[in-house]
């Protein structure tokens, strides 16, 4: 029960702090986007190639783009207050529907990549810490440095060349076999096959970070007095690592993972482009090119919410991992 | 009766130093042996050697540690793990950092029972509560779910003691168990240790630099200097008639042993120099700091001699020192 109480207190505080944060993000983003040259009408007219001044003015008045900036902001906030993200002039559909189409793809990709990254990173980092200074540690250090420094689009391309072109094991892009009418488990397996390569290329960079972080954190914990106490109890080295060292060493890793959820959204743009994965990152990119600011604002709002949720989750995990945190 | 623990000519070597040299002592069941000496004299390393938990760079270069007929220096890692926490237990100096901050104290006590006695977690928890009661922690049913940061230093050291005595060990090593504690708590913790020693028939190796602790709780005292035993005696003999110049210096530097001592009566004396001055010296390691030193002291390390029953001393000039009146020796 005290654990639940601690978690509840943490959640309430996070929620209260989230409201002004989100409002600030929306307003700031709105003004930042106004600084970009051109608007949706300009781009649409340019693409059509036959716009007149009258038709552009008509477009602008239809989407409210001719109003003063503050009035536009007022409209947007009014929409938000009614739980609407507005209407995309370019796609001709509500922004919420547009995002709802793309969000699951990105979320699964991120979740998959983050899980791979944390699992592999912690395992490799524990290995490195156990063999600190010896050959396994040196070898893994070289690999982690390599993955840390290679850009993810290049890893993505090389994985396609190797696993799709040469070996033909995995599909090179897309999110599922087109035209297949699979259901149940086969459908999930089919999806997973398409996800392996993009998730791996997104994850490798983070694997490197978590491995190094786990190594450093475990080496630090290893020298603490309570580890000596654990050995003095007669525990095996594995028991000491699993029960005493790892849990204490995980705290900095969860902090980093929480911060990376926001960063992964950005990194996903590149990977989604390489693997033509229909996700949020590519939608954001297209929205920028089309000056479709309502869509972009919607995505930014959603990302900020995602980061806030991730931070709250990290807070809860912290309160669970470290009893001293909730006590303050 | 054969001693429970017999250490013979123990030498601990680091790549560049030998912090413990030719150390021998023994301890019988139910006995408390105090090892005293200043920081750096090799006390704590000796304790870690008994547990076979020396730092990786250190190794036992010579000597044997015989415990219940088995030489611990020759045991494999697996057999040694079997002894640790079950037959030989240890309490460390820092109760603040010696407990895992993210585990409840109940689980930390239960862990040692689950490892050695294969208890179920429910039975181990019941035993943990009993053990908390045994070390006089109030409301043990509630405290068992507390985390270390919710306890005071003295309470944490009691928890450490509960972990140490959980499997009723034959030998308990206490490495400066009260150094980090408040003076008022010190006596409580040491009294508790002493009571448990009697109840469980444990032998206790008490490592300390506090001579007051020695006087009250030890059956036998070993004085260490620069990794060697320089004197061994029963506490009464040691305090009434210290033989080695280093022991005399230690006693003179300690305020508790004179009656009604007050700072206005005169300054406490100190032993000039530091233990570092023993590094690289030939001959007696205490010679650079000794006011009785003679030319012959630099030739070879003095051997332990037996000046009286139950006594050992490593100084060839003790007889002549003994002729000096006691009071004069104290103001050395």
Tab-separated table of N, CA and C in Angstrom, chain B residues 174-313:
chain	number	residue	atom	x	y	z
B	174	UNK	N	33.466	-8.142	13.788
B	174	UNK	CA	32.878	-6.811	13.854
B	174	UNK	C	33.978	-5.792	13.577
B	175	UNK	N	33.921	-5.188	12.378
B	175	UNK	CA	34.969	-4.244	11.981
B	175	UNK	C	34.544	-2.835	12.363
B	176	UNK	N	35.072	-2.335	13.456
B	176	UNK	CA	34.737	-1.007	13.981
B	176	UNK	C	33.224	-0.794	13.964
B	177	UNK	N	32.468	-1.615	14.666
B	177	UNK	CA	31.010	-1.566	14.529
B	177	UNK	C	30.394	-0.297	15.088
B	178	UNK	N	31.119	0.434	15.909
B	178	UNK	CA	30.494	1.602	16.541
B	178	UNK	C	31.166	2.909	16.184
B	179	UNK	N	32.159	2.858	15.291
B	179	UNK	CA	32.911	4.069	14.986
B	179	UNK	C	32.023	5.163	14.413
B	180	UNK	N	31.027	4.757	13.589
B	180	UNK	CA	30.197	5.765	12.922
B	180	UNK	C	29.001	6.176	13.776
B	181	UNK	N	28.939	5.661	14.991
B	181	UNK	CA	27.733	5.904	15.788
B	181	UNK	C	27.975	6.919	16.902
B	182	UNK	N	26.874	7.480	17.346
B	182	UNK	CA	26.836	8.364	18.498
B	182	UNK	C	27.380	7.642	19.737
B	183	UNK	N	28.055	8.372	20.615
B	183	UNK	CA	28.658	7.728	21.779
B	183	UNK	C	27.625	6.999	22.633
B	184	UNK	N	26.440	7.608	22.774
B	184	UNK	CA	25.428	6.988	23.630
B	184	UNK	C	24.919	5.684	23.012
B	185	UNK	N	24.954	5.608	21.681
B	185	UNK	CA	24.483	4.406	20.995
B	185	UNK	C	25.547	3.306	21.037
B	186	UNK	N	26.827	3.737	21.055
B	186	UNK	CA	27.937	2.785	21.012
B	186	UNK	C	27.800	1.698	22.068
B	187	UNK	N	27.583	2.134	23.306
B	187	UNK	CA	27.530	1.170	24.396
B	187	UNK	C	26.362	0.211	24.223
B	188	UNK	N	25.209	0.743	23.763
B	188	UNK	CA	24.054	-0.134	23.539
B	188	UNK	C	24.369	-1.214	22.520
B	189	UNK	N	24.995	-0.797	21.404
B	189	UNK	CA	25.287	-1.750	20.334
B	189	UNK	C	26.292	-2.794	20.816
B	190	UNK	N	27.327	-2.352	21.544
B	190	UNK	CA	28.333	-3.306	22.010
B	190	UNK	C	27.768	-4.242	23.072
B	191	UNK	N	26.893	-3.705	23.937
B	191	UNK	CA	26.238	-4.567	24.929
B	191	UNK	C	25.412	-5.639	24.239
B	192	UNK	N	24.708	-5.208	23.184
B	192	UNK	CA	23.894	-6.154	22.417
B	192	UNK	C	24.767	-7.255	21.825
B	193	UNK	N	25.891	-6.840	21.229
B	193	UNK	CA	26.805	-7.824	20.647
B	193	UNK	C	27.268	-8.816	21.710
B	194	UNK	N	27.569	-8.271	22.886
B	194	UNK	CA	28.096	-9.121	23.944
B	194	UNK	C	27.030	-10.104	24.442
B	195	UNK	N	25.798	-9.617	24.555
B	195	UNK	CA	24.709	-10.498	24.974
B	195	UNK	C	24.513	-11.617	23.965
B	196	UNK	N	24.497	-11.238	22.680
B	196	UNK	CA	24.301	-12.241	21.633
B	196	UNK	C	25.447	-13.248	21.620
B	197	UNK	N	26.651	-12.758	21.884
B	197	UNK	CA	27.800	-13.656	21.932
B	197	UNK	C	27.576	-14.743	22.975
B	198	UNK	N	27.070	-14.325	24.141
B	198	UNK	CA	26.844	-15.303	25.205
B	198	UNK	C	25.691	-16.240	24.857
B	199	UNK	N	24.607	-15.653	24.327
B	199	UNK	CA	23.434	-16.483	24.021
B	199	UNK	C	23.725	-17.495	22.911
B	200	UNK	N	24.451	-17.045	21.900
B	200	UNK	CA	24.673	-17.913	20.740
B	200	UNK	C	26.018	-18.631	20.799
B	201	UNK	N	26.782	-18.407	21.868
B	201	UNK	CA	28.093	-19.051	21.998
B	201	UNK	C	29.007	-18.752	20.812
B	202	UNK	N	28.975	-17.485	20.369
B	202	UNK	CA	29.801	-17.113	19.225
B	202	UNK	C	31.178	-16.683	19.710
B	203	UNK	N	32.165	-16.831	18.837
B	203	UNK	CA	33.436	-16.153	19.042
B	203	UNK	C	33.340	-14.822	18.301
B	204	UNK	N	33.877	-13.756	18.904
B	204	UNK	CA	33.787	-12.438	18.279
B	204	UNK	C	35.180	-11.870	18.075
B	205	UNK	N	35.473	-11.455	16.843
B	205	UNK	CA	36.684	-10.678	16.578
B	205	UNK	C	36.238	-9.227	16.491
B	206	UNK	N	36.665	-8.432	17.465
B	206	UNK	CA	36.223	-7.047	17.547
B	206	UNK	C	37.374	-6.155	17.116
B	207	UNK	N	37.193	-5.511	15.986
B	207	UNK	CA	38.254	-4.646	15.483
B	207	UNK	C	37.918	-3.220	15.854
B	208	UNK	N	38.847	-2.533	16.456
B	208	UNK	CA	38.534	-1.186	16.947
B	208	UNK	C	39.808	-0.376	17.111
B	209	UNK	N	39.647	0.938	17.181
B	209	UNK	CA	40.789	1.738	17.621
B	209	UNK	C	40.453	2.431	18.933
B	210	UNK	N	39.368	1.981	19.520
B	210	UNK	CA	38.891	2.615	20.743
B	210	UNK	C	39.286	1.753	21.954
B	211	UNK	N	40.240	2.242	22.732
B	211	UNK	CA	40.735	1.433	23.848
B	211	UNK	C	39.689	1.270	24.944
B	212	UNK	N	38.766	2.225	25.040
B	212	UNK	CA	37.700	2.106	26.021
B	212	UNK	C	36.839	0.879	25.734
B	213	UNK	N	36.584	0.635	24.458
B	213	UNK	CA	35.812	-0.527	24.040
B	213	UNK	C	36.539	-1.809	24.432
B	214	UNK	N	37.858	-1.802	24.211
B	214	UNK	CA	38.663	-2.980	24.523
B	214	UNK	C	38.562	-3.315	26.007
B	215	UNK	N	38.741	-2.269	26.836
B	215	UNK	CA	38.769	-2.483	28.278
B	215	UNK	C	37.478	-3.118	28.760
B	216	UNK	N	36.356	-2.736	28.149
B	216	UNK	CA	35.082	-3.195	28.669
B	216	UNK	C	34.619	-4.528	28.102
B	217	UNK	N	34.955	-4.819	26.822
B	217	UNK	CA	34.302	-5.961	26.194
B	217	UNK	C	35.220	-7.111	25.749
B	218	UNK	N	36.553	-6.897	25.792
B	218	UNK	CA	37.428	-7.921	25.212
B	218	UNK	C	37.907	-8.931	26.251
B	219	UNK	N	38.130	-10.170	25.814
B	219	UNK	CA	38.775	-11.177	26.652
B	219	UNK	C	40.272	-11.208	26.416
B	220	UNK	N	40.667	-10.768	25.233
B	220	UNK	CA	42.060	-10.873	24.827
B	220	UNK	C	42.302	-9.754	23.832
B	221	UNK	N	43.496	-9.165	23.868
B	221	UNK	CA	43.763	-8.021	22.995
B	221	UNK	C	45.000	-8.286	22.147
B	222	UNK	N	44.893	-7.981	20.867
B	222	UNK	CA	46.060	-7.992	19.979
B	222	UNK	C	46.284	-6.558	19.529
B	223	UNK	N	47.481	-6.047	19.740
B	223	UNK	CA	47.803	-4.698	19.279
B	223	UNK	C	48.586	-4.826	17.980
B	224	UNK	N	48.107	-4.173	16.941
B	224	UNK	CA	48.785	-4.255	15.651
B	224	UNK	C	49.439	-2.930	15.325
B	225	UNK	N	50.616	-3.023	14.711
B	225	UNK	CA	51.250	-1.816	14.208
B	225	UNK	C	51.893	-2.139	12.868
B	226	UNK	N	51.548	-1.349	11.842
B	226	UNK	CA	52.118	-1.502	10.503
B	226	UNK	C	52.045	-2.959	10.028
B	227	UNK	N	50.912	-3.589	10.260
B	227	UNK	CA	50.695	-4.927	9.714
B	227	UNK	C	51.232	-6.057	10.564
B	228	UNK	N	51.854	-5.730	11.701
B	228	UNK	CA	52.387	-6.791	12.550
B	228	UNK	C	51.746	-6.738	13.924
B	229	UNK	N	51.750	-7.901	14.567
B	229	UNK	CA	51.317	-7.930	15.957
B	229	UNK	C	52.496	-7.476	16.805
B	230	UNK	N	52.308	-6.421	17.601
B	230	UNK	CA	53.411	-5.967	18.443
B	230	UNK	C	53.205	-6.358	19.899
B	231	UNK	N	51.945	-6.621	20.264
B	231	UNK	CA	51.733	-7.033	21.637
B	231	UNK	C	50.408	-7.784	21.748
B	232	UNK	N	50.399	-8.783	22.644
B	232	UNK	CA	49.145	-9.484	22.917
B	232	UNK	C	49.056	-9.718	24.410
B	233	UNK	N	47.867	-9.440	24.981
B	233	UNK	CA	47.736	-9.587	26.432
B	233	UNK	C	46.275	-9.678	26.817
B	234	UNK	N	46.001	-10.013	28.056
B	234	UNK	CA	44.660	-9.876	28.591
B	234	UNK	C	44.434	-8.389	28.857
B	235	UNK	N	43.203	-7.915	28.753
B	235	UNK	CA	42.967	-6.475	28.862
B	235	UNK	C	43.532	-5.857	30.144
B	236	UNK	N	43.338	-6.505	31.280
B	236	UNK	CA	43.820	-5.930	32.541
B	236	UNK	C	45.324	-5.730	32.514
B	237	UNK	N	46.032	-6.778	32.052
B	237	UNK	CA	47.492	-6.683	31.996
B	237	UNK	C	47.910	-5.551	31.079
B	238	UNK	N	47.193	-5.468	29.933
B	238	UNK	CA	47.577	-4.473	28.933
B	238	UNK	C	47.437	-3.066	29.501
B	239	UNK	N	46.345	-2.815	30.221
B	239	UNK	CA	46.125	-1.455	30.704
B	239	UNK	C	46.973	-1.143	31.928
B	240	UNK	N	47.233	-2.160	32.755
B	240	UNK	CA	48.018	-1.903	33.967
B	240	UNK	C	49.506	-1.845	33.681
B	241	UNK	N	49.938	-2.629	32.705
B	241	UNK	CA	51.370	-2.718	32.491
B	241	UNK	C	51.673	-2.923	31.005
B	242	UNK	N	51.456	-1.882	30.206
B	242	UNK	CA	51.733	-2.037	28.776
B	242	UNK	C	53.224	-2.224	28.560
B	243	UNK	N	53.590	-3.147	27.689
B	243	UNK	CA	55.005	-3.457	27.507
B	243	UNK	C	55.608	-2.767	26.291
B	244	UNK	N	54.898	-2.831	25.181
B	244	UNK	CA	55.475	-2.276	23.952
B	244	UNK	C	55.379	-0.746	23.972
B	245	UNK	N	56.415	-0.054	23.521
B	245	UNK	CA	56.370	1.419	23.521
B	245	UNK	C	55.163	1.956	22.752
B	246	UNK	N	54.732	1.229	21.703
B	246	UNK	CA	53.572	1.693	20.932
B	246	UNK	C	52.298	1.605	21.770
B	247	UNK	N	52.136	0.517	22.491
B	247	UNK	CA	50.966	0.374	23.357
B	247	UNK	C	50.945	1.472	24.409
B	248	UNK	N	52.122	1.746	24.949
B	248	UNK	CA	52.195	2.830	25.943
B	248	UNK	C	51.770	4.156	25.344
B	249	UNK	N	52.238	4.392	24.111
B	249	UNK	CA	51.859	5.632	23.433
B	249	UNK	C	50.353	5.704	23.232
B	250	UNK	N	49.765	4.586	22.807
B	250	UNK	CA	48.312	4.545	22.582
B	250	UNK	C	47.557	4.864	23.860
B	251	UNK	N	47.994	4.256	24.957
B	251	UNK	CA	47.310	4.476	26.235
B	251	UNK	C	47.454	5.920	26.688
B	252	UNK	N	48.625	6.477	26.465
B	252	UNK	CA	48.854	7.851	26.894
B	252	UNK	C	48.032	8.826	26.061
B	253	UNK	N	47.708	8.398	24.835
B	253	UNK	CA	46.946	9.282	23.958
B	253	UNK	C	45.445	9.134	24.164
B	254	UNK	N	45.067	8.301	25.130
B	254	UNK	CA	43.641	8.023	25.314
B	254	UNK	C	43.165	8.613	26.626
B	255	UNK	N	42.150	9.465	26.622
B	255	UNK	CA	41.766	10.188	27.837
B	255	UNK	C	40.980	9.361	28.848
B	256	UNK	N	40.306	8.287	28.411
B	256	UNK	CA	39.336	7.663	29.298
B	256	UNK	C	39.977	6.888	30.443
B	257	UNK	N	41.253	6.547	30.277
B	257	UNK	CA	41.806	5.575	31.205
B	257	UNK	C	42.322	6.206	32.483
B	258	UNK	N	42.532	7.518	32.470
B	258	UNK	CA	42.925	8.150	33.719
B	258	UNK	C	41.663	8.575	34.451
B	259	UNK	N	41.730	8.495	35.748
B	259	UNK	CA	40.555	8.890	36.521
B	259	UNK	C	40.373	10.391	36.478
B	260	UNK	N	39.130	10.798	36.395
B	260	UNK	CA	38.777	12.211	36.450
B	260	UNK	C	39.611	13.054	35.509
B	261	UNK	N	39.807	12.517	34.346
B	261	UNK	CA	40.647	13.279	33.437
B	261	UNK	C	39.919	14.523	32.973
B	262	UNK	N	40.636	15.627	32.945
B	262	UNK	CA	40.053	16.858	32.447
B	262	UNK	C	41.110	17.574	31.619
B	263	UNK	N	40.660	18.310	30.615
B	263	UNK	CA	41.666	18.917	29.738
B	263	UNK	C	42.558	19.900	30.474
B	264	UNK	N	42.092	20.420	31.638
B	264	UNK	CA	42.928	21.372	32.393
B	264	UNK	C	44.093	20.671	33.083
B	265	UNK	N	43.980	19.339	33.228
B	265	UNK	CA	45.051	18.605	33.913
B	265	UNK	C	46.302	18.509	33.067
B	266	UNK	N	46.205	18.897	31.812
B	266	UNK	CA	47.362	18.791	30.927
B	266	UNK	C	46.930	18.205	29.617
B	267	UNK	N	47.710	18.494	28.592
B	267	UNK	CA	47.341	18.051	27.253
B	267	UNK	C	47.518	16.550	27.140
B	268	UNK	N	46.736	15.931	26.264
B	268	UNK	CA	46.946	14.528	25.932
B	268	UNK	C	48.238	14.436	25.146
B	269	UNK	N	48.969	13.363	25.346
B	269	UNK	CA	50.183	13.199	24.548
B	269	UNK	C	49.810	12.582	23.208
B	270	UNK	N	50.725	12.691	22.282
B	270	UNK	CA	50.514	12.013	21.011
B	270	UNK	C	51.765	11.241	20.658
B	271	UNK	N	51.591	10.271	19.745
B	271	UNK	CA	52.763	9.555	19.259
B	271	UNK	C	53.277	10.339	18.063
B	272	UNK	N	54.535	10.786	18.120
B	272	UNK	CA	55.013	11.616	17.004
B	272	UNK	C	55.037	10.818	15.701
B	273	UNK	N	54.934	11.525	14.578
B	273	UNK	CA	55.019	10.881	13.269
B	273	UNK	C	53.733	10.170	12.925
B	274	UNK	N	53.772	9.400	11.856
B	274	UNK	CA	52.587	8.642	11.457
B	274	UNK	C	53.016	7.262	11.004
B	275	UNK	N	51.999	6.419	10.776
B	275	UNK	CA	52.281	5.036	10.445
B	275	UNK	C	52.990	4.922	9.100
B	276	UNK	N	52.881	5.975	8.280
B	276	UNK	CA	53.523	5.963	6.973
B	276	UNK	C	55.035	5.874	7.120
B	277	UNK	N	55.578	6.375	8.266
B	277	UNK	CA	57.032	6.382	8.433
B	277	UNK	C	57.609	4.971	8.529
B	278	UNK	N	56.714	3.956	8.648
B	278	UNK	CA	57.217	2.586	8.703
B	278	UNK	C	57.545	2.054	7.311
B	279	UNK	N	57.024	2.721	6.266
B	279	UNK	CA	57.218	2.215	4.918
B	279	UNK	C	58.687	2.282	4.531
B	280	UNK	N	59.200	1.197	4.039
B	280	UNK	CA	60.565	1.176	3.522
B	280	UNK	C	61.640	1.126	4.589
B	281	UNK	N	61.241	1.019	5.855
B	281	UNK	CA	62.235	0.939	6.919
B	281	UNK	C	62.707	-0.505	7.089
B	282	UNK	N	63.960	-0.654	7.434
B	282	UNK	CA	64.393	-1.974	7.859
B	282	UNK	C	64.323	-1.994	9.379
B	283	UNK	N	64.312	-3.186	9.926
B	283	UNK	CA	64.286	-3.277	11.382
B	283	UNK	C	62.891	-3.057	11.931
B	284	UNK	N	62.837	-2.606	13.191
B	284	UNK	CA	61.551	-2.455	13.868
B	284	UNK	C	60.709	-1.387	13.186
B	285	UNK	N	59.472	-1.677	12.806
B	285	UNK	CA	58.658	-0.684	12.101
B	285	UNK	C	58.323	0.529	12.956
B	286	UNK	N	58.368	0.381	14.274
B	286	UNK	CA	58.007	1.496	15.147
B	286	UNK	C	59.217	2.389	15.469
B	287	UNK	N	60.416	1.951	15.062
B	287	UNK	CA	61.638	2.646	15.443
B	287	UNK	C	61.607	4.157	15.160
B	288	UNK	N	61.124	4.618	13.945
B	288	UNK	CA	61.173	6.060	13.686
B	288	UNK	C	60.348	6.887	14.656
B	289	UNK	N	59.373	6.255	15.325
B	289	UNK	CA	58.486	7.026	16.204
B	289	UNK	C	58.744	6.695	17.675
B	290	UNK	N	59.698	5.833	17.936
B	290	UNK	CA	59.862	5.305	19.283
B	290	UNK	C	60.864	6.144	20.070
B	291	UNK	N	60.508	6.501	21.318
B	291	UNK	CA	61.438	7.291	22.133
B	291	UNK	C	62.445	6.415	22.861
B	292	UNK	N	62.277	5.090	22.715
B	292	UNK	CA	63.224	4.170	23.352
B	292	UNK	C	64.190	3.569	22.326
B	293	UNK	N	64.130	4.052	21.090
B	293	UNK	CA	64.867	3.385	20.018
B	293	UNK	C	66.369	3.428	20.250
B	294	UNK	N	67.015	2.339	19.858
B	294	UNK	CA	68.474	2.274	19.946
B	294	UNK	C	69.022	1.893	18.582
B	295	UNK	N	70.298	1.947	18.456
B	295	UNK	CA	70.928	1.649	17.164
B	295	UNK	C	70.582	0.243	16.695
B	296	UNK	N	70.531	-0.707	17.634
B	296	UNK	CA	70.316	-2.097	17.235
B	296	UNK	C	68.910	-2.325	16.690
B	297	UNK	N	67.977	-1.382	16.944
B	297	UNK	CA	66.602	-1.563	16.484
B	297	UNK	C	66.496	-1.570	14.964
B	298	UNK	N	67.453	-0.955	14.282
B	298	UNK	CA	67.344	-0.865	12.834
B	298	UNK	C	67.890	-2.104	12.130
B	299	UNK	N	68.445	-3.054	12.903
B	299	UNK	CA	69.074	-4.202	12.252
B	299	UNK	C	68.059	-5.226	11.782
B	300	UNK	N	67.169	-5.636	12.664
B	300	UNK	CA	66.191	-6.649	12.254
B	300	UNK	C	64.878	-6.442	12.990
B	301	UNK	N	63.837	-7.035	12.417
B	301	UNK	CA	62.517	-6.919	13.012
B	301	UNK	C	62.490	-7.697	14.322
B	302	UNK	N	62.064	-7.070	15.418
B	302	UNK	CA	62.065	-7.791	16.685
B	302	UNK	C	61.079	-8.968	16.679
B	303	UNK	N	61.521	-10.081	17.237
B	303	UNK	CA	60.656	-11.266	17.316
B	303	UNK	C	59.742	-11.150	18.521
B	304	UNK	N	58.605	-11.864	18.431
B	304	UNK	CA	57.700	-11.889	19.576
B	304	UNK	C	58.320	-12.738	20.680
B	305	UNK	N	58.309	-12.218	21.883
B	305	UNK	CA	58.801	-12.989	23.024
B	305	UNK	C	57.679	-13.139	24.043
B	306	UNK	N	57.884	-14.030	24.971
B	306	UNK	CA	56.861	-14.288	25.994
B	306	UNK	C	57.364	-13.786	27.338
B	307	UNK	N	57.064	-12.554	27.702
B	307	UNK	CA	57.595	-12.008	28.953
B	307	UNK	C	56.855	-12.534	30.179
B	308	UNK	N	55.632	-12.955	30.022
B	308	UNK	CA	54.865	-13.478	31.161
B	308	UNK	C	53.792	-14.389	30.603
B	309	UNK	N	53.046	-15.021	31.485
B	309	UNK	CA	51.981	-15.907	31.029
B	309	UNK	C	50.923	-15.112	30.276
B	310	UNK	N	50.398	-15.684	29.175
B	310	UNK	CA	49.371	-15.039	28.363
B	310	UNK	C	49.813	-13.710	27.770
B	311	UNK	N	51.091	-13.523	27.589
B	311	UNK	CA	51.517	-12.256	27.007
B	311	UNK	C	52.514	-12.500	25.890
B	312	UNK	N	52.474	-11.608	24.914
B	312	UNK	CA	53.454	-11.630	23.833
B	312	UNK	C	53.837	-10.183	23.573
B	313	UNK	N	55.101	-9.959	23.284
B	313	UNK	CA	55.504	-8.598	22.936
B	313	UNK	C	56.656	-8.648	21.944
